[in-house]
């Protein structure tokens, strides 16, 4: 069994790297072969939105460090992803790679369903609302199934080394990912913090037309008063057909993404005509 640690911090032996290594050490102790990739060592170009992967099922046309990341992902049976929080969400390298992972969605590589665990690191409690949700999106675009996720708190590089309970929890991540990778896919269960949303275990919601909606998976809930506080009653249908369910993804691909190609080709001449006045605007001759 091969387990890959991904480190999304530029800081060498920063909190993220320490925690990912602690988890990898535990997995290694249990018998896994381990590997680690620092995502910040890769030169990653932004997705150019050419959609060749979606409409032509081509490999990504950009040749850069993303293919190193992709090959590592394919070589391994499970992933531990660690990333610091920068401005309420994951560090930028995570978004850069997430966008490029569109090539996994529609290209030659299909979802593996391999297990993944998330280690987030923040400096200040309450200043990390988008971190775990966006790290889940990253894992999803890699075709990984999140079985554990945890947010740690530390500021200065390596400060987490003074927090024994954090190191213990990181070892637990290593244990959990080893166990999950040892099980068959059907037997794998989620063992991380439960969170509020029963489908994706996140705590981030938006209000749409008076209904509460999980920002990550779109499961809907009604707010009820209970014991002096509130209680969320989830709609069982949207829990089943949430954004990341196979059914919803297929629907999105066939009804929203695929038709956009022929529609664009049909409208291209008109768009070209209307865009003329913008073409030379602000362009220095
Ligand atoms: C550019 C930058 C932005 C940050 N923004 C946040 C933030 O919004 N919320 C937070 O809790 N911590 C924030 N931090 C603190 C880091 O998450 C924290 O220092 C973490 O331990 C860094 O992990 P590392 O040592 O693995 O790089 C920020 C740090 C930097 C450098």
Short mmCIF file of C-alpha atoms and ligand atoms in Angstrom, two decimals:
data_model
loop_
_atom_site.label_atom_id
_atom_site.label_comp_id
_atom_site.label_asym_id
_atom_site.label_seq_id
_atom_site.Cartn_x
_atom_site.Cartn_y
_atom_site.Cartn_z
CA UNK A 1 0.00 0.00 0.00
CA UNK A 2 1.35 3.42 -0.99
CA UNK A 3 0.34 6.62 0.80
CA UNK A 4 1.16 10.06 -0.54
CA UNK A 5 1.52 13.16 1.63
CA UNK A 6 0.85 16.48 -0.11
CA UNK A 7 2.16 19.64 1.53
CA UNK A 8 0.60 22.94 0.47
CA UNK A 9 2.88 25.23 2.51
CA UNK A 10 6.01 26.91 1.20
CA UNK A 11 7.46 26.86 4.74
CA UNK A 12 9.96 24.03 5.17
CA UNK A 13 9.20 22.24 8.44
CA UNK A 14 6.30 24.58 9.02
CA UNK A 15 3.25 23.33 10.88
CA UNK A 16 1.70 21.68 7.83
CA UNK A 17 4.83 19.72 6.92
CA UNK A 18 5.32 18.57 10.52
CA UNK A 19 1.72 17.33 10.78
CA UNK A 20 1.75 15.60 7.39
CA UNK A 21 5.06 13.92 8.28
CA UNK A 22 3.72 12.84 11.68
CA UNK A 23 0.74 11.20 9.94
CA UNK A 24 3.01 9.60 7.30
CA UNK A 25 5.35 8.24 10.01
CA UNK A 26 2.41 6.51 11.66
CA UNK A 27 1.23 5.04 8.34
CA UNK A 28 4.79 3.85 7.67
CA UNK A 29 5.00 2.29 11.14
CA UNK A 30 1.85 0.34 10.30
CA UNK A 31 3.42 -0.99 7.09
CA UNK A 32 2.58 1.52 4.33
CA UNK A 33 5.09 2.73 1.74
CA UNK A 34 5.07 6.49 1.93
CA UNK A 35 5.93 9.37 -0.36
CA UNK A 36 5.66 13.14 -0.05
CA UNK A 37 5.24 15.95 -2.56
CA UNK A 38 5.58 19.64 -1.76
CA UNK A 39 3.00 21.29 -3.97
CA UNK A 40 4.85 24.60 -3.73
CA UNK A 41 7.90 23.03 -5.44
CA UNK A 42 5.83 22.55 -8.60
CA UNK A 43 5.53 25.22 -11.27
CA UNK A 44 1.79 25.31 -11.86
CA UNK A 45 0.21 27.42 -14.60
CA UNK A 46 -3.40 28.60 -14.27
CA UNK A 47 -6.12 26.67 -16.10
CA UNK A 48 -6.63 28.49 -19.39
CA UNK A 49 -10.26 27.43 -19.76
CA UNK A 50 -9.71 25.90 -23.23
CA UNK A 51 -12.04 23.01 -22.29
CA UNK A 52 -10.18 20.58 -24.58
CA UNK A 53 -10.25 18.08 -21.70
CA UNK A 54 -14.04 18.36 -21.44
CA UNK A 55 -15.10 18.58 -25.06
CA UNK A 56 -12.34 16.58 -26.75
CA UNK A 57 -11.39 14.26 -23.87
CA UNK A 58 -7.79 15.38 -24.36
CA UNK A 59 -5.04 15.36 -21.76
CA UNK A 60 -4.42 18.85 -20.37
CA UNK A 61 -2.64 20.91 -23.04
CA UNK A 62 -0.44 22.77 -20.53
CA UNK A 63 2.90 21.16 -19.90
CA UNK A 64 4.08 21.99 -16.37
CA UNK A 65 4.31 20.62 -12.81
CA UNK A 66 0.66 19.54 -12.77
CA UNK A 67 1.60 16.31 -14.57
CA UNK A 68 4.08 15.48 -11.76
CA UNK A 69 1.22 15.93 -9.29
CA UNK A 70 -1.13 13.82 -11.46
CA UNK A 71 1.40 10.98 -11.79
CA UNK A 72 2.01 10.89 -8.03
CA UNK A 73 -1.72 10.77 -7.43
CA UNK A 74 -2.14 7.84 -9.78
CA UNK A 75 0.85 5.95 -8.32
CA UNK A 76 -0.52 6.04 -4.77
CA UNK A 77 -3.43 4.28 -3.05
CA UNK A 78 -4.30 7.02 -0.57
CA UNK A 79 -3.52 10.69 0.09
CA UNK A 80 -2.95 12.89 3.13
CA UNK A 81 -3.35 16.53 2.12
CA UNK A 82 -2.02 19.27 4.39
CA UNK A 83 -2.39 23.00 3.80
CA UNK A 84 -2.21 26.23 5.76
CA UNK A 85 -5.10 28.70 5.82
CA UNK A 86 -4.37 31.97 4.03
CA UNK A 87 -7.08 34.63 4.15
CA UNK A 88 -9.88 32.37 5.40
CA UNK A 89 -9.29 29.61 2.83
CA UNK A 90 -6.50 27.29 1.68
CA UNK A 91 -3.21 28.70 0.34
CA UNK A 92 -3.36 29.67 -3.35
CA UNK A 93 -1.51 26.63 -4.70
CA UNK A 94 -4.52 24.52 -3.76
CA UNK A 95 -6.89 26.57 -5.94
CA UNK A 96 -4.39 26.58 -8.83
CA UNK A 97 -4.24 22.77 -8.78
CA UNK A 98 -7.98 22.36 -8.14
CA UNK A 99 -8.76 24.31 -11.33
CA UNK A 100 -6.31 22.22 -13.36
CA UNK A 101 -7.97 19.08 -12.01
CA UNK A 102 -10.84 19.77 -14.42
CA UNK A 103 -8.77 17.52 -16.68
CA UNK A 104 -9.49 14.65 -14.26
CA UNK A 105 -13.21 15.26 -14.46
CA UNK A 106 -13.61 14.89 -18.16
CA UNK A 107 -10.28 13.58 -19.43
CA UNK A 108 -8.80 10.15 -19.67
CA UNK A 109 -8.37 9.66 -15.93
CA UNK A 110 -11.42 8.49 -14.07
CA UNK A 111 -12.11 8.89 -10.36
CA UNK A 112 -10.25 6.28 -8.34
CA UNK A 113 -12.39 6.63 -5.19
CA UNK A 114 -9.17 6.15 -3.19
CA UNK A 115 -9.30 7.38 0.39
CA UNK A 116 -8.02 10.81 1.36
CA UNK A 117 -7.51 12.68 4.64
CA UNK A 118 -7.26 16.43 5.15
CA UNK A 119 -4.99 18.28 7.55
CA UNK A 120 -5.76 21.99 7.70
CA UNK A 121 -3.66 24.48 9.68
CA UNK A 122 -4.86 27.91 10.80
CA UNK A 123 -3.40 30.58 12.99
CA UNK A 124 -6.59 31.82 14.62
CA UNK A 125 -9.83 30.02 15.50
CA UNK A 126 -12.75 31.39 13.47
CA UNK A 127 -10.49 32.68 10.66
CA UNK A 128 -10.74 29.52 8.57
CA UNK A 129 -14.36 29.21 7.28
CA UNK A 130 -13.52 28.30 3.66
CA UNK A 131 -10.46 26.14 4.38
CA UNK A 132 -11.96 22.68 4.96
CA UNK A 133 -14.76 23.18 2.39
CA UNK A 134 -12.27 24.16 -0.32
CA UNK A 135 -9.89 21.35 0.65
CA UNK A 136 -12.83 18.97 0.22
CA UNK A 137 -13.37 20.41 -3.26
CA UNK A 138 -9.69 19.76 -4.02
CA UNK A 139 -10.03 16.15 -2.86
CA UNK A 140 -13.19 15.72 -4.85
CA UNK A 141 -11.53 16.96 -8.04
CA UNK A 142 -8.76 14.42 -7.43
CA UNK A 143 -11.38 11.67 -7.30
CA UNK A 144 -10.55 10.96 -3.66
CA UNK A 145 -13.07 10.11 -0.97
CA UNK A 146 -12.47 12.02 2.26
CA UNK A 147 -12.47 9.66 5.25
CA UNK A 148 -10.97 12.05 7.82
CA UNK A 149 -10.44 15.80 8.13
CA UNK A 150 -9.19 18.01 10.91
CA UNK A 151 -8.22 21.63 11.46
CA UNK A 152 -5.17 22.37 13.63
CA UNK A 153 -4.21 25.73 15.14
CA UNK A 154 -0.67 27.15 15.25
CA UNK A 155 0.97 30.38 14.08
CA UNK A 156 4.79 30.42 13.90
CA UNK A 157 6.65 27.82 11.81
CA UNK A 158 6.84 24.53 13.73
CA UNK A 159 4.90 25.82 16.77
CA UNK A 160 2.63 22.80 16.43
CA UNK A 161 5.54 20.70 17.79
CA UNK A 162 4.70 22.08 21.24
CA UNK A 163 1.13 20.75 21.02
CA UNK A 164 1.17 17.05 21.98
CA UNK A 165 -2.56 16.57 21.40
CA UNK A 166 -2.23 17.91 17.84
CA UNK A 167 0.62 15.50 17.09
CA UNK A 168 -1.46 12.67 18.53
CA UNK A 169 -4.40 13.63 16.28
CA UNK A 170 -2.04 13.76 13.27
CA UNK A 171 -0.91 10.20 14.09
CA UNK A 172 -4.59 9.28 14.19
CA UNK A 173 -4.91 10.66 10.65
CA UNK A 174 -2.07 8.31 9.64
CA UNK A 175 -3.82 5.40 11.34
CA UNK A 176 -7.20 6.24 9.80
CA UNK A 177 -5.86 6.55 6.27
CA UNK A 178 -3.92 3.29 6.64
CA UNK A 179 -7.07 1.52 7.86
CA UNK A 180 -9.19 3.00 5.05
CA UNK A 181 -6.66 2.03 2.39
CA UNK A 182 -6.57 -1.52 3.81
CA UNK A 183 -10.37 -1.86 3.49
CA UNK A 184 -12.34 -2.49 0.32
CA UNK A 185 -14.04 0.65 -1.04
CA UNK A 186 -17.53 -0.39 0.17
CA UNK A 187 -16.33 -0.88 3.73
CA UNK A 188 -14.64 2.51 4.09
CA UNK A 189 -16.43 4.86 6.44
CA UNK A 190 -15.96 8.50 7.32
CA UNK A 191 -14.26 8.84 10.72
CA UNK A 192 -13.56 12.59 10.95
CA UNK A 193 -15.45 15.28 12.87
CA UNK A 194 -19.14 15.01 12.02
CA UNK A 195 -19.75 18.73 11.39
CA UNK A 196 -23.27 20.05 10.74
CA UNK A 197 -24.03 18.78 7.22
CA UNK A 198 -24.66 15.01 7.36
CA UNK A 199 -23.60 14.61 3.70
CA UNK A 200 -20.23 16.39 3.60
CA UNK A 201 -19.61 17.21 7.31
CA UNK A 202 -19.04 20.95 6.69
CA UNK A 203 -20.37 23.89 8.71
CA UNK A 204 -20.71 26.47 5.94
CA UNK A 205 -24.23 27.40 4.83
CA UNK A 206 -25.93 29.98 2.65
CA UNK A 207 -29.56 31.11 2.76
CA UNK A 208 -31.49 30.87 -0.52
CA UNK A 209 -35.18 31.75 -0.76
CA UNK A 210 -35.54 31.27 2.99
CA UNK A 211 -34.00 27.79 2.89
CA UNK A 212 -30.62 26.92 4.37
CA UNK A 213 -28.26 25.26 1.89
CA UNK A 214 -24.89 23.61 2.55
CA UNK A 215 -22.42 25.71 0.55
CA UNK A 216 -20.33 22.68 -0.34
CA UNK A 217 -22.84 19.99 -1.27
CA UNK A 218 -26.17 21.87 -1.60
CA UNK A 219 -28.03 19.67 0.90
CA UNK A 220 -31.02 21.71 2.09
CA UNK A 221 -32.24 22.17 5.64
CA UNK A 222 -35.10 23.82 7.48
CA UNK A 223 -34.31 25.78 10.63
CA UNK A 224 -36.42 24.79 13.67
CA UNK A 225 -36.37 26.19 17.17
CA UNK A 226 -35.26 23.63 19.76
CA UNK A 227 -34.21 23.86 23.42
CA UNK A 228 -33.71 27.62 23.29
CA UNK A 229 -31.48 27.30 20.21
CA UNK A 230 -31.90 26.06 16.65
CA UNK A 231 -31.96 22.66 15.03
CA UNK A 232 -31.49 21.91 11.32
CA UNK A 233 -33.85 19.41 9.75
CA UNK A 234 -32.27 18.15 6.52
CA UNK A 235 -34.27 17.29 3.44
CA UNK A 236 -33.53 13.59 2.87
CA UNK A 237 -33.86 13.89 -0.92
CA UNK A 238 -31.19 16.61 -1.24
CA UNK A 239 -28.95 14.67 1.14
CA UNK A 240 -29.03 11.79 -1.36
CA UNK A 241 -28.79 13.87 -4.54
CA UNK A 242 -26.27 16.43 -3.25
CA UNK A 243 -23.87 18.27 -5.57
CA UNK A 244 -21.13 15.59 -5.45
CA UNK A 245 -23.44 12.60 -5.89
CA UNK A 246 -22.94 10.64 -9.11
CA UNK A 247 -26.48 11.49 -10.21
CA UNK A 248 -26.04 15.26 -9.69
CA UNK A 249 -22.63 15.31 -11.37
CA UNK A 250 -23.89 13.47 -14.42
CA UNK A 251 -26.84 15.87 -14.60
CA UNK A 252 -24.52 18.88 -14.36
CA UNK A 253 -22.24 17.47 -17.05
CA UNK A 254 -24.99 16.50 -19.47
CA UNK A 255 -27.37 19.45 -18.93
CA UNK A 256 -25.05 22.37 -18.12
CA UNK A 257 -21.55 21.62 -19.45
CA UNK A 258 -21.91 19.50 -22.60
CA UNK A 259 -24.59 21.69 -24.28
CA UNK A 260 -22.48 24.81 -23.67
CA UNK A 261 -20.02 23.68 -26.41
CA UNK A 262 -22.45 23.50 -29.38
CA UNK A 263 -24.34 26.56 -28.05
CA UNK A 264 -21.12 28.59 -28.07
CA UNK A 265 -20.24 27.44 -31.61
CA UNK A 266 -23.71 28.50 -32.80
CA UNK A 267 -23.39 31.93 -31.19
CA UNK A 268 -19.73 32.49 -32.01
CA UNK A 269 -20.21 34.80 -35.03
CA UNK A 270 -22.61 37.04 -33.11
CA UNK A 271 -20.27 37.15 -30.08
CA UNK A 272 -17.37 38.00 -32.38
CA UNK A 273 -19.39 40.85 -33.97
CA UNK A 274 -20.41 42.29 -30.58
CA UNK A 275 -16.89 41.97 -29.14
CA UNK A 276 -15.23 44.14 -31.83
CA UNK A 277 -15.60 47.42 -29.94
CA UNK A 278 -13.77 45.92 -26.92
CA UNK A 279 -10.90 44.46 -28.95
CA UNK A 280 -8.98 47.66 -29.56
CA UNK A 281 -10.16 49.42 -26.37
CA UNK A 282 -7.21 50.14 -24.02
CA UNK A 283 -4.77 48.23 -26.26
CA UNK A 284 -1.65 50.31 -26.89
CA UNK A 285 -0.60 50.37 -30.54
C1 LIG B 1 -0.47 35.19 3.88
C2 LIG B 1 -0.99 34.56 5.16
C3 LIG B 1 -2.34 34.61 5.40
C4 LIG B 1 -2.86 34.00 6.54
N1 LIG B 1 -4.20 34.04 6.75
C5 LIG B 1 -4.75 33.38 7.78
C6 LIG B 1 -6.15 33.37 7.97
O1 LIG B 1 -6.93 33.95 7.23
N2 LIG B 1 -6.64 32.65 9.02
C7 LIG B 1 -5.84 32.01 9.91
O2 LIG B 1 -6.35 31.41 10.84
N3 LIG B 1 -4.48 32.01 9.75
C8 LIG B 1 -3.91 32.66 8.70
N4 LIG B 1 -2.56 32.65 8.52
C9 LIG B 1 -1.72 31.92 9.48
C10 LIG B 1 -1.29 30.54 8.98
O3 LIG B 1 -2.39 29.76 8.64
C11 LIG B 1 -0.51 29.84 10.09
O4 LIG B 1 0.64 30.59 10.37
C12 LIG B 1 -0.12 28.42 9.77
O5 LIG B 1 0.45 27.84 10.91
C13 LIG B 1 0.85 28.32 8.63
O6 LIG B 1 1.17 26.97 8.40
P1 LIG B 1 2.63 26.53 7.91
O7 LIG B 1 3.58 26.75 9.04
O8 LIG B 1 2.49 25.11 7.55
O9 LIG B 1 2.94 27.37 6.70
C14 LIG B 1 -2.00 33.30 7.42
C15 LIG B 1 -0.62 33.28 7.15
C16 LIG B 1 -0.13 33.90 6.05
C17 LIG B 1 1.36 33.82 5.76
#
